Structure formats: structure tokens, C-alpha cells
Amino acid sequence: MDPSTASDVLTVNGGAALSGEVRVRGAKNLVPKAMVAALLGHGTSVLHNVPDISDVRIVTGLLEAHGVSVTRGDSTDTLIMDPASVERASDAAVEAHAGTSRIPVLFCGPLLHRLGRAFIPDLGGCKIGDRPIDFHLDALRAFGAVVEKRPEGLLILAPERLRGTHIRLPYPSVGATEQVLLTAVLAEGVTELSNAATEPEIVDLIAVLQKMGAIVSVHNDRVIRIIGVDRLGGFTHRALPDRLETASWACAALATAGDIRVVGARQGDMMTFLNVFRRIGGDFEVDDNPGDPSIRFWHSGGPTHALALETDVHPGLQTDWQQPLVVALTQAQGLSIVHETVYEQRLGFTEALNRMGAQIQLYRECLGGSACRFGQRNFQHSAVISGPTKLHGAELTIPDLRAGFSYLIAALAAQGTSTVHGISLIHRGYEDFEGKLSALGADVELGAAR
């Protein structure tokens, strides 16, 4: 969608405290991957708690292009996927459905097992730093796949059944870990993955694969061991709630001095974030209702506190929590330090916050923590935030998914009117966010300000 069109612009009149209730559904970082896993099975799969986001629609289109039947269940948040008639999709169809998404790379393993062939068009995704697919391609080659580079993309072939292998990732990449899992479960023999990512969404994907008949065990020191099987069935699974969306609403409550209950949120997946939220000066209350858990977040009423943060792979501070926290820290008293160690360009969004009145300086050095892999590579990956500062409305263009929602938090906390362009990016990971904002009392309008 063209960011200049009126339907891709949100006008935000800031200054009001957000208050009320929103619901989060299944994690954007799990649901599309569980849908891809359905390709591996020889039976129908049922996935519950599915959000209505564009990434789900992209995967639905790609599955249907490969002959998978995808229908809604009795509930609108349930998908039923039947891979009985998997077939080769045209390269043009894959490219058309994928758009700029990076999701097609995760189709490789399942398609190699089912068809012996997979195609990856030029990949897009959020512009937050170097996100090469070399980890994915090296892993596929280790299983015995052949990668052919073509002008329109990459053709991946499996001349024979893929074989289990030993792989050590140079970094605990979530995407590469998912690639290995989705490929190894039907490969012949044993696969051992070292330096694997262990995020809650990874564990939930392993639970999906285990329900299908896979044999996957998680060991100490980031080692995952997979014993390949000859055949997998379908699954029935309820996706874990989106902890990243939950944190975004929590930071919106803090930045606007509001009070938001996030229905569907679980404490166990949020513990690192909750500690930081409390240290800043926010407060929360957990409702462990097993049928419908929730967490209520609010501003405690007193001054919020500056602190030093460092992002890291799980169980550290999730990088996707960093951007909304930075907005909240612009309202904290004192100097805060943020050291980003996962994506080297993820602090670039702060330039727009400075135009709104924030005082954020970026540095190439590793500040506030241990030296990281970006320290000697000329990336501005540390920030010093001086607060509190009054934010004012501005013209904003969304660069990526998490920065986009963070811009909205800043616009809601600011005095005056902001015009936010490119909101279609937010639909990748946030279900009905305009409706949720309105329900919380935000003064927003789709379309440019008159």
C-alpha cells in the first residue's frame, strides 16, 4: 500500500490518558510459523487464537497457492488447514502473495520434504538492520539441499531425502532456529542444533511439532536435538498470546499516564519486561484466570525513573520491547541508557522522537553493559535518553512494525496533532489497532488531518 494514500495515514490528537481494556490474541511471531508447519503433516491441522493480521493473510495466500485448503472454524480466530493436495505453486504466485514479507524462507524445509523444491523471491521485512538469510541457506545446505541463485530469487532443491546434521548457529537467530526445526523433523537421522534461540514462541512451535509426531528435545546451553521421523500428522493447538503486543499497550499506559487491562496476556512470558516496567515506575496486576488471563498496567502516579537497559536474546530483554520502552523513558526523570545488541540499526527510529521534543543521543560505543558484536562495527546501537521532556505533535513516517507502534505511543503522549504515515506496516502484527485505540479513549482518525 502506498504510504501517501489517505487510507494509510492516521491522524492522532495526543494528550489524553489511555484507559480501558484491549485483547491480545496469538503471537505474531508464532502463528505464521505454526501455519507453515501444517505443510509437514498428512492430516488436518487446527490452530486457535489466530489474530487478524496481514502476516496471517500472507501465509494463508502462500498455503493456498501450494494447494493447502485454509478455512475458518466456528470461531473467527480458528484456522483449519488441510494439506492433502499439496502442489507446486508458480514462482510468480509465490512472489505475488509474499510481497515484501520474509516468511517464504520458512516454507523451504516443508516444501523440500513434500515437493523436493522451494522458491524464495527477493525478501523484504522491517528495515532494522542486517537480517541475512545466510543462516537459513547454510542450514538447508547442511541437510543436503542445493541452492541455485536466479535473477528472480533463489531456487532450493532436494535431490534426495534430506539428512540430519549437526549445526551450530553463529548467533541464536530465531528465524534460523525455526528453519532448522521445520526441516529436521522429517530429515533422516538425528539433527543437533547448537546456539539455538529459545524464545517462548520457539518453545510453542516445538509443542506444535511434537503434537504432529515430531521428536524434539531442548537441552541445556541452547542445544536442541531432533530425531527425524518418516511421517507427521496434523495438530490442534492454541497459540500462546502475543507478549510483544502486550508490552506495547503497557508502555502506552505508562507514557500517557493511563490504565490499560490487556486481556489474554500471561505473566510467565512477560517476567523480564514486568521487572523493567516496575523499575521505571509503572505498576501492574496479574489475573491468572485460566480461561481468560489478563494483566492490568497503569502509571503509578509518581515520577517515573531513568534506568539502564540492554537487549538480548531470551531470557534477556526482548529487542521488540526496546522501542516502546524508549518512548516511555523520554518521560522518566534523569538519564537512561539503552544498549541494543540484537539489531544494529534498531535505534534509528529515535530521530523522529527527537523531532517531537525528546532528547536522545546515539553512540557507537557499547554503553551500559558488556561489549557486544556491534561495538567495533561503526553502528549507532546505544542511546542516552534525557528526561522528562514534553513531546509535541509531528509528521511521522513508520519505518518498521515495532517502531511504528512506538511512534503511535509518542503521538498519543504528545501535545497537539500528529500525522502518522505508513500505518499498513502496523497491521502486520497488531490486530484492529485503530479500533483498540478508539476503545481506550484515543482521539484518532483514519486519513490525513483536514
Coordinates of C-alpha atoms in Angstrom, one line a residue:
M1 CA 0.0 0.0 0.0
D2 CA 1.3 3.5 -0.9
P3 CA 2.1 5.4 2.4
S4 CA 0.9 8.6 0.8
T5 CA -2.7 7.4 0.4
A6 CA -5.3 8.6 2.9
S7 CA -6.2 5.0 4.0
D8 CA -2.6 4.5 5.1
V9 CA -2.5 7.7 7.3
L10 CA -3.6 8.0 10.9
T11 CA -4.2 11.4 12.5
V12 CA -3.6 11.4 16.3
N13 CA -4.7 14.1 18.6
G14 CA -2.5 13.5 21.7
G15 CA -2.5 14.4 25.3
A16 CA -5.2 12.1 26.7
A17 CA -4.6 9.2 29.1
L18 CA -5.5 5.9 27.6
S19 CA -7.9 3.9 29.8
G20 CA -9.9 0.7 29.3
E21 CA -9.4 -2.9 28.0
V22 CA -7.9 -4.5 24.9
R23 CA -7.5 -8.1 24.0
V24 CA -4.4 -9.8 22.5
R25 CA -4.6 -13.0 20.5
G26 CA -1.9 -15.4 19.4
A27 CA 1.7 -14.2 18.9
K28 CA 2.6 -12.8 15.5
N29 CA 6.0 -14.5 16.0
L30 CA 4.4 -17.9 16.4
V31 CA 1.1 -18.1 14.4
P32 CA 2.5 -17.8 10.8
K33 CA 5.2 -20.4 11.7
A34 CA 2.6 -22.8 13.1
M35 CA 0.7 -22.4 9.8
V36 CA 3.8 -23.2 7.8
A37 CA 4.2 -26.3 10.0
A38 CA 0.8 -27.6 8.8
L39 CA 2.5 -28.3 5.4
L40 CA 4.5 -31.0 7.0
G41 CA 1.5 -33.1 8.1
H42 CA -0.6 -35.7 6.4
G43 CA -3.7 -34.6 8.3
T44 CA -5.8 -31.6 9.1
S45 CA -4.4 -29.0 11.5
V46 CA -6.5 -26.7 13.7
L47 CA -5.0 -23.5 15.1
H48 CA -6.9 -21.4 17.7
N49 CA -6.3 -17.9 18.9
V50 CA -5.3 -16.6 15.5
P51 CA -5.1 -12.8 15.1
D52 CA -6.5 -11.0 12.1
I53 CA -3.1 -9.5 10.9
S54 CA -1.6 -9.2 7.5
D55 CA 1.2 -11.8 8.2
V56 CA -1.6 -14.4 8.7
R57 CA -3.2 -13.4 5.4
I58 CA 0.2 -13.6 3.6
V59 CA 0.8 -17.2 4.9
T60 CA -2.8 -18.1 4.0
G61 CA -2.3 -17.0 0.5
L62 CA 1.0 -18.9 0.2
L63 CA -0.5 -22.1 1.6
E64 CA -3.5 -21.9 -0.8
A65 CA -1.1 -21.3 -3.7
H66 CA 0.5 -24.6 -2.8
G67 CA -2.8 -26.4 -2.7
V68 CA -3.5 -26.3 1.1
S69 CA -7.1 -25.7 2.0
V70 CA -7.4 -22.9 4.6
T71 CA -10.8 -22.2 6.2
R72 CA -12.2 -20.5 9.3
G73 CA -13.6 -22.6 12.1
D74 CA -16.8 -21.9 14.1
S75 CA -14.8 -19.1 15.8
T76 CA -13.3 -16.3 13.7
D77 CA -10.0 -16.8 15.5
T78 CA -9.7 -20.5 14.4
L79 CA -8.0 -21.7 11.2
I80 CA -8.4 -25.2 9.7
M81 CA -5.6 -26.2 7.3
D82 CA -5.8 -29.4 5.1
P83 CA -2.6 -30.2 3.2
A84 CA -4.0 -33.3 1.5
S85 CA -3.4 -31.8 -2.0
V86 CA -0.1 -30.0 -1.8
E87 CA 1.2 -29.0 -5.2
R88 CA 3.8 -26.8 -6.7
A89 CA 3.0 -23.1 -6.8
S90 CA 4.3 -21.0 -9.7
D91 CA 7.2 -18.7 -8.8
A92 CA 5.0 -15.7 -9.8
A93 CA 2.3 -16.8 -7.3
V94 CA 4.8 -17.1 -4.5
E95 CA 6.1 -13.6 -5.2
A96 CA 2.7 -12.1 -5.5
H97 CA 1.5 -13.5 -2.2
A98 CA 4.7 -12.9 -0.3
G99 CA 5.1 -9.2 -1.3
T100 CA 7.9 -7.8 0.8
S101 CA 7.5 -10.4 3.6
R102 CA 10.4 -12.6 4.7
I103 CA 8.0 -15.5 5.5
P104 CA 8.6 -17.6 2.3
V105 CA 12.1 -18.6 3.6
L106 CA 10.4 -20.7 6.3
F107 CA 8.5 -22.7 3.6
C108 CA 11.7 -24.2 2.3
G109 CA 12.0 -27.2 4.6
P110 CA 8.4 -28.3 4.5
L111 CA 8.3 -27.8 0.7
L112 CA 11.5 -29.7 0.1
H113 CA 10.0 -32.6 2.1
R114 CA 6.7 -32.5 0.2
L115 CA 7.7 -31.5 -3.3
G116 CA 11.5 -31.6 -3.5
R117 CA 11.5 -27.9 -4.5
A118 CA 11.1 -24.4 -2.9
F119 CA 11.4 -20.9 -4.3
I120 CA 12.3 -17.8 -2.4
P121 CA 11.6 -14.4 -4.1
D122 CA 13.6 -11.3 -3.1
L123 CA 12.8 -10.8 0.6
G124 CA 11.6 -7.7 2.4
G125 CA 10.8 -7.3 6.1
C126 CA 11.3 -4.5 8.6
K127 CA 14.4 -2.3 7.9
I128 CA 16.0 -2.6 11.3
G129 CA 19.5 -3.9 10.4
D130 CA 21.2 -6.6 8.6
R131 CA 19.0 -9.7 8.6
P132 CA 20.7 -12.0 6.1
I133 CA 19.2 -15.4 5.2
D134 CA 22.7 -16.9 5.0
F135 CA 22.0 -18.8 8.3
H136 CA 18.9 -20.3 6.6
L137 CA 20.7 -21.2 3.4
D138 CA 23.7 -22.7 5.2
A139 CA 21.4 -24.8 7.3
L140 CA 19.5 -26.1 4.3
R141 CA 22.7 -27.0 2.5
A142 CA 23.8 -28.9 5.6
F143 CA 20.7 -31.0 5.3
G144 CA 21.6 -31.8 1.7
A145 CA 19.6 -29.2 -0.2
V146 CA 21.0 -27.5 -3.3
V147 CA 20.7 -23.7 -3.6
E148 CA 20.5 -22.1 -7.0
K149 CA 20.7 -18.3 -7.4
R150 CA 18.5 -16.9 -10.1
P151 CA 17.6 -13.4 -11.2
E152 CA 14.1 -13.6 -9.7
G153 CA 15.2 -15.2 -6.4
L154 CA 16.5 -18.5 -5.0
L155 CA 15.5 -22.0 -6.1
I156 CA 16.1 -24.6 -3.4
L157 CA 16.2 -28.3 -4.5
A158 CA 16.3 -31.6 -2.6
P159 CA 17.8 -34.2 -5.0
E160 CA 17.2 -36.9 -2.3
R161 CA 15.7 -37.2 1.2
L162 CA 17.3 -34.6 3.5
R163 CA 19.6 -35.9 6.1
G164 CA 20.0 -35.0 9.8
T165 CA 23.1 -32.9 10.6
H166 CA 25.0 -31.0 13.3
I167 CA 24.6 -27.2 13.0
R168 CA 26.0 -24.5 15.2
L169 CA 24.5 -21.1 14.7
P170 CA 26.9 -18.2 14.9
Y171 CA 24.2 -16.3 16.7
P172 CA 20.9 -17.5 18.4
S173 CA 18.8 -16.5 15.4
V174 CA 15.1 -17.0 15.9
G175 CA 14.4 -17.4 12.2
A176 CA 17.3 -19.8 11.6
T177 CA 16.2 -21.9 14.6
E178 CA 12.7 -22.1 13.1
Q179 CA 14.2 -23.1 9.8
V180 CA 16.2 -26.0 11.3
L181 CA 13.1 -27.2 13.3
L182 CA 10.8 -27.2 10.3
T183 CA 13.4 -29.0 8.2
A184 CA 14.9 -31.5 10.7
V185 CA 11.6 -33.1 11.9
L186 CA 11.3 -35.1 8.6
A187 CA 15.0 -35.4 7.8
E188 CA 16.6 -38.8 8.0
G189 CA 18.5 -39.4 11.3
V190 CA 19.4 -37.0 14.1
T191 CA 19.9 -33.3 14.0
E192 CA 21.6 -31.4 16.7
L193 CA 21.3 -27.6 16.8
S194 CA 23.7 -25.6 19.0
N195 CA 23.4 -22.0 20.0
A196 CA 19.7 -22.1 19.2
A197 CA 17.1 -19.5 20.1
T198 CA 14.8 -20.4 22.9
E199 CA 12.2 -17.7 22.9
P200 CA 8.7 -18.7 24.1
E201 CA 7.5 -18.7 20.5
I202 CA 10.2 -21.2 19.6
V203 CA 9.1 -23.5 22.5
D204 CA 5.4 -23.1 21.3
L205 CA 6.5 -24.1 17.8
I206 CA 8.2 -27.2 19.2
A207 CA 4.9 -28.0 21.0
V208 CA 3.1 -27.8 17.7
L209 CA 5.6 -30.1 16.0
Q210 CA 5.5 -32.6 18.9
K211 CA 1.7 -32.8 18.6
M212 CA 2.3 -33.7 14.9
G213 CA 4.5 -36.6 15.9
A214 CA 8.0 -35.0 15.9
I215 CA 10.6 -35.9 18.4
V216 CA 12.3 -32.7 19.7
S217 CA 14.1 -32.2 22.9
V218 CA 15.6 -28.9 24.4
H219 CA 18.8 -29.4 26.3
N220 CA 20.9 -27.0 28.4
D221 CA 23.2 -24.5 26.8
R222 CA 20.9 -23.7 23.9
V223 CA 21.1 -27.2 22.3
I224 CA 18.0 -28.7 20.5
R225 CA 18.0 -32.3 19.4
I226 CA 15.6 -33.6 16.7
I227 CA 15.2 -37.2 15.8
G228 CA 13.7 -37.3 12.3
V229 CA 10.5 -39.3 11.7
D230 CA 9.1 -40.7 8.5
R231 CA 5.6 -39.1 8.7
L232 CA 3.8 -36.4 10.6
G233 CA 0.1 -35.9 11.2
G234 CA -1.9 -32.8 11.9
F235 CA -2.2 -30.8 15.1
T236 CA -4.7 -28.9 17.2
H237 CA -3.1 -26.1 19.1
R238 CA -3.9 -22.8 20.8
A239 CA -1.3 -20.2 20.1
L240 CA 0.4 -18.5 23.0
P241 CA -0.6 -14.8 23.5
D242 CA 1.4 -12.1 21.9
R243 CA 3.8 -10.8 24.6
L244 CA 5.2 -8.1 22.3
E245 CA 1.8 -6.5 21.7
T246 CA 1.1 -6.8 25.4
A247 CA 4.3 -4.8 26.2
S248 CA 3.3 -2.1 23.6
W249 CA 0.0 -1.5 25.4
A250 CA 1.8 -1.5 28.7
C251 CA 4.1 1.2 27.5
A252 CA 1.2 3.2 26.1
A253 CA -0.4 3.2 29.6
L254 CA 2.9 4.4 31.1
A255 CA 3.7 7.1 28.6
T256 CA 0.1 8.6 28.6
A257 CA -0.3 8.2 32.4
G258 CA -3.2 5.8 31.7
D259 CA -4.6 2.5 32.8
I260 CA -5.0 -0.5 30.4
R261 CA -6.0 -4.1 31.0
V262 CA -4.6 -6.4 28.4
V263 CA -6.9 -9.5 28.2
G264 CA -5.2 -12.7 27.1
A265 CA -1.8 -11.7 28.4
R266 CA 0.2 -14.2 30.5
Q267 CA 2.7 -13.4 33.2
G268 CA 5.1 -16.2 32.6
D269 CA 6.1 -14.9 29.1
M270 CA 6.4 -11.3 30.4
M271 CA 8.5 -11.6 33.5
T272 CA 11.7 -9.8 32.2
F273 CA 9.5 -7.0 30.9
L274 CA 7.4 -6.8 34.0
N275 CA 10.5 -6.3 36.1
V276 CA 11.7 -3.4 33.9
F277 CA 8.2 -1.9 33.9
R278 CA 8.1 -1.8 37.7
R279 CA 11.6 -0.4 37.9
I280 CA 10.6 2.5 35.7
G281 CA 7.7 3.3 37.9
G282 CA 4.8 1.6 36.3
D283 CA 2.5 -0.8 38.2
F284 CA 0.6 -4.0 37.1
E285 CA -1.8 -6.5 38.4
V286 CA -1.9 -10.1 37.2
D287 CA -5.2 -12.0 36.8
D288 CA -4.4 -15.8 36.5
N289 CA -7.9 -16.7 35.4
P290 CA -7.1 -19.9 33.5
G291 CA -9.8 -19.4 30.9
D292 CA -9.0 -15.7 30.2
P293 CA -5.9 -14.4 31.9
S294 CA -5.1 -10.7 31.9
I295 CA -2.6 -8.1 33.1
R296 CA -3.6 -4.6 34.1
F297 CA -0.9 -1.9 33.5
W298 CA -1.1 1.6 34.9
H299 CA 1.0 4.7 35.7
S300 CA 1.6 4.7 39.5
G301 CA 1.0 8.5 39.7
G302 CA 4.5 9.4 40.9
P303 CA 7.6 10.3 38.8
T304 CA 9.0 7.6 36.6
H305 CA 12.6 6.6 36.9
A306 CA 15.5 6.5 34.5
L307 CA 17.4 3.2 34.2
A308 CA 20.0 1.3 32.0
L309 CA 18.7 -1.4 29.7
E310 CA 20.4 -3.9 27.5
T311 CA 18.5 -6.0 24.9
D312 CA 19.5 -9.7 24.5
V313 CA 18.1 -13.0 23.2
H314 CA 15.7 -14.8 25.5
P315 CA 15.6 -14.9 28.5
G316 CA 17.1 -11.4 28.3
L317 CA 15.2 -8.2 27.4
Q318 CA 13.4 -8.8 24.1
T319 CA 14.6 -6.4 21.4
D320 CA 11.0 -5.8 20.3
W321 CA 10.3 -4.4 23.8
Q322 CA 13.0 -1.8 23.4
Q323 CA 11.3 0.7 21.1
P324 CA 8.1 1.2 23.2
L325 CA 10.2 1.4 26.3
V326 CA 12.4 4.1 24.8
V327 CA 9.2 6.2 24.3
A328 CA 8.2 5.6 28.0
L329 CA 11.8 6.6 29.1
T330 CA 11.5 10.0 27.4
Q331 CA 9.1 10.8 30.3
A332 CA 11.4 9.4 33.1
Q333 CA 13.5 11.6 35.3
G334 CA 17.2 11.5 34.7
L335 CA 19.5 9.9 32.1
S336 CA 18.5 6.4 30.8
I337 CA 20.9 4.2 28.8
V338 CA 19.7 1.7 26.2
H339 CA 22.2 -0.8 24.6
E340 CA 20.7 -2.6 21.6
T341 CA 22.6 -5.9 21.0
V342 CA 20.3 -7.8 18.6
Y343 CA 19.6 -5.5 15.6
E344 CA 22.3 -2.9 14.9
Q345 CA 20.0 -0.2 13.4
R346 CA 17.0 -0.5 15.6
L347 CA 17.7 2.8 17.3
G348 CA 17.3 4.8 14.1
F349 CA 13.7 5.5 14.9
T350 CA 14.7 7.9 17.7
E351 CA 15.4 10.6 15.2
A352 CA 11.7 11.1 14.8
L353 CA 11.2 11.2 18.6
N354 CA 13.8 14.0 18.8
R355 CA 11.8 16.0 16.3
M356 CA 8.9 15.6 18.7
G357 CA 10.9 17.1 21.5
A358 CA 12.7 14.1 23.0
Q359 CA 16.4 14.4 23.9
I360 CA 18.1 11.2 22.7
Q361 CA 21.7 10.8 21.7
L362 CA 23.0 7.8 19.9
Y363 CA 26.5 6.3 20.3
R364 CA 28.7 3.8 18.5
E365 CA 30.1 2.5 21.8
C366 CA 28.6 -0.3 23.9
L367 CA 27.1 1.8 26.8
G368 CA 25.6 0.5 30.0
G369 CA 26.6 -3.2 29.6
S370 CA 29.1 -5.6 28.2
A371 CA 30.7 -5.3 24.8
C372 CA 28.6 -6.7 22.0
R373 CA 29.2 -7.8 18.4
F374 CA 28.3 -4.3 17.1
G375 CA 30.8 -2.4 19.3
Q376 CA 33.6 -2.3 16.7
R377 CA 31.5 -2.0 13.6
N378 CA 30.5 1.7 13.4
F379 CA 26.8 1.2 14.3
Q380 CA 25.0 3.6 16.5
H381 CA 23.5 1.0 18.8
S382 CA 23.5 2.7 22.2
A383 CA 21.3 5.6 23.3
V384 CA 21.3 8.1 26.1
I385 CA 17.8 9.5 26.9
S386 CA 17.4 12.6 28.9
G387 CA 14.0 13.1 30.6
P388 CA 11.4 14.1 31.2
T389 CA 10.7 16.0 28.0
K390 CA 7.5 17.4 26.6
L391 CA 6.6 15.8 23.3
H392 CA 4.7 17.7 20.6
G393 CA 2.8 16.5 17.5
A394 CA 4.7 15.9 14.3
E395 CA 4.6 14.4 10.8
L396 CA 5.8 10.8 11.1
T397 CA 6.5 8.0 8.7
I398 CA 6.7 4.5 10.0
P399 CA 9.9 2.6 9.3
D400 CA 9.1 -0.8 10.7
L401 CA 6.5 -2.7 12.7
R402 CA 7.6 -2.1 16.3
A403 CA 8.9 1.5 15.7
G404 CA 5.5 2.2 14.1
F405 CA 3.6 1.4 17.2
S406 CA 6.1 3.3 19.3
Y407 CA 5.5 6.3 17.1
L408 CA 1.8 6.0 17.9
I409 CA 2.6 5.8 21.7
A410 CA 4.7 9.0 21.3
A411 CA 1.9 10.7 19.3
L412 CA -0.6 9.7 22.0
A413 CA 1.6 11.1 24.7
A414 CA 2.4 14.3 22.9
Q415 CA 0.5 17.6 23.0
G416 CA -1.1 18.6 19.6
T417 CA -1.7 16.6 16.5
S418 CA 0.5 14.1 14.7
T419 CA 0.0 12.7 11.2
V420 CA 1.4 9.1 11.0
H421 CA 2.1 7.7 7.5
G422 CA 2.5 4.1 6.6
I423 CA 0.2 2.5 9.2
S424 CA -0.3 -0.6 7.0
L425 CA 3.0 -1.8 8.4
I426 CA 1.4 -2.0 11.9
H427 CA -1.3 -4.3 10.5
R428 CA 1.5 -6.9 10.1
G429 CA 1.5 -7.6 13.8
Y430 CA -1.4 -5.7 15.6
E431 CA -5.0 -6.8 15.2
D432 CA -7.5 -3.9 14.8
F433 CA -5.2 -1.4 16.5
E434 CA -7.3 1.6 15.3
G435 CA -10.4 0.1 17.0
K436 CA -8.4 -0.7 20.1
L437 CA -7.1 2.8 20.3
S438 CA -10.5 4.3 20.0
A439 CA -11.9 1.9 22.7
L440 CA -9.1 3.2 25.0
G441 CA -10.2 6.8 24.5
A442 CA -7.6 7.8 22.0
D443 CA -8.6 10.6 19.6
V444 CA -7.5 9.1 16.2
E445 CA -8.9 9.2 12.7
L446 CA -8.0 7.2 9.6
G447 CA -6.9 9.7 6.9
A448 CA -4.9 12.8 6.8
A449 CA -5.7 15.8 9.0
R450 CA -8.1 18.3 7.4

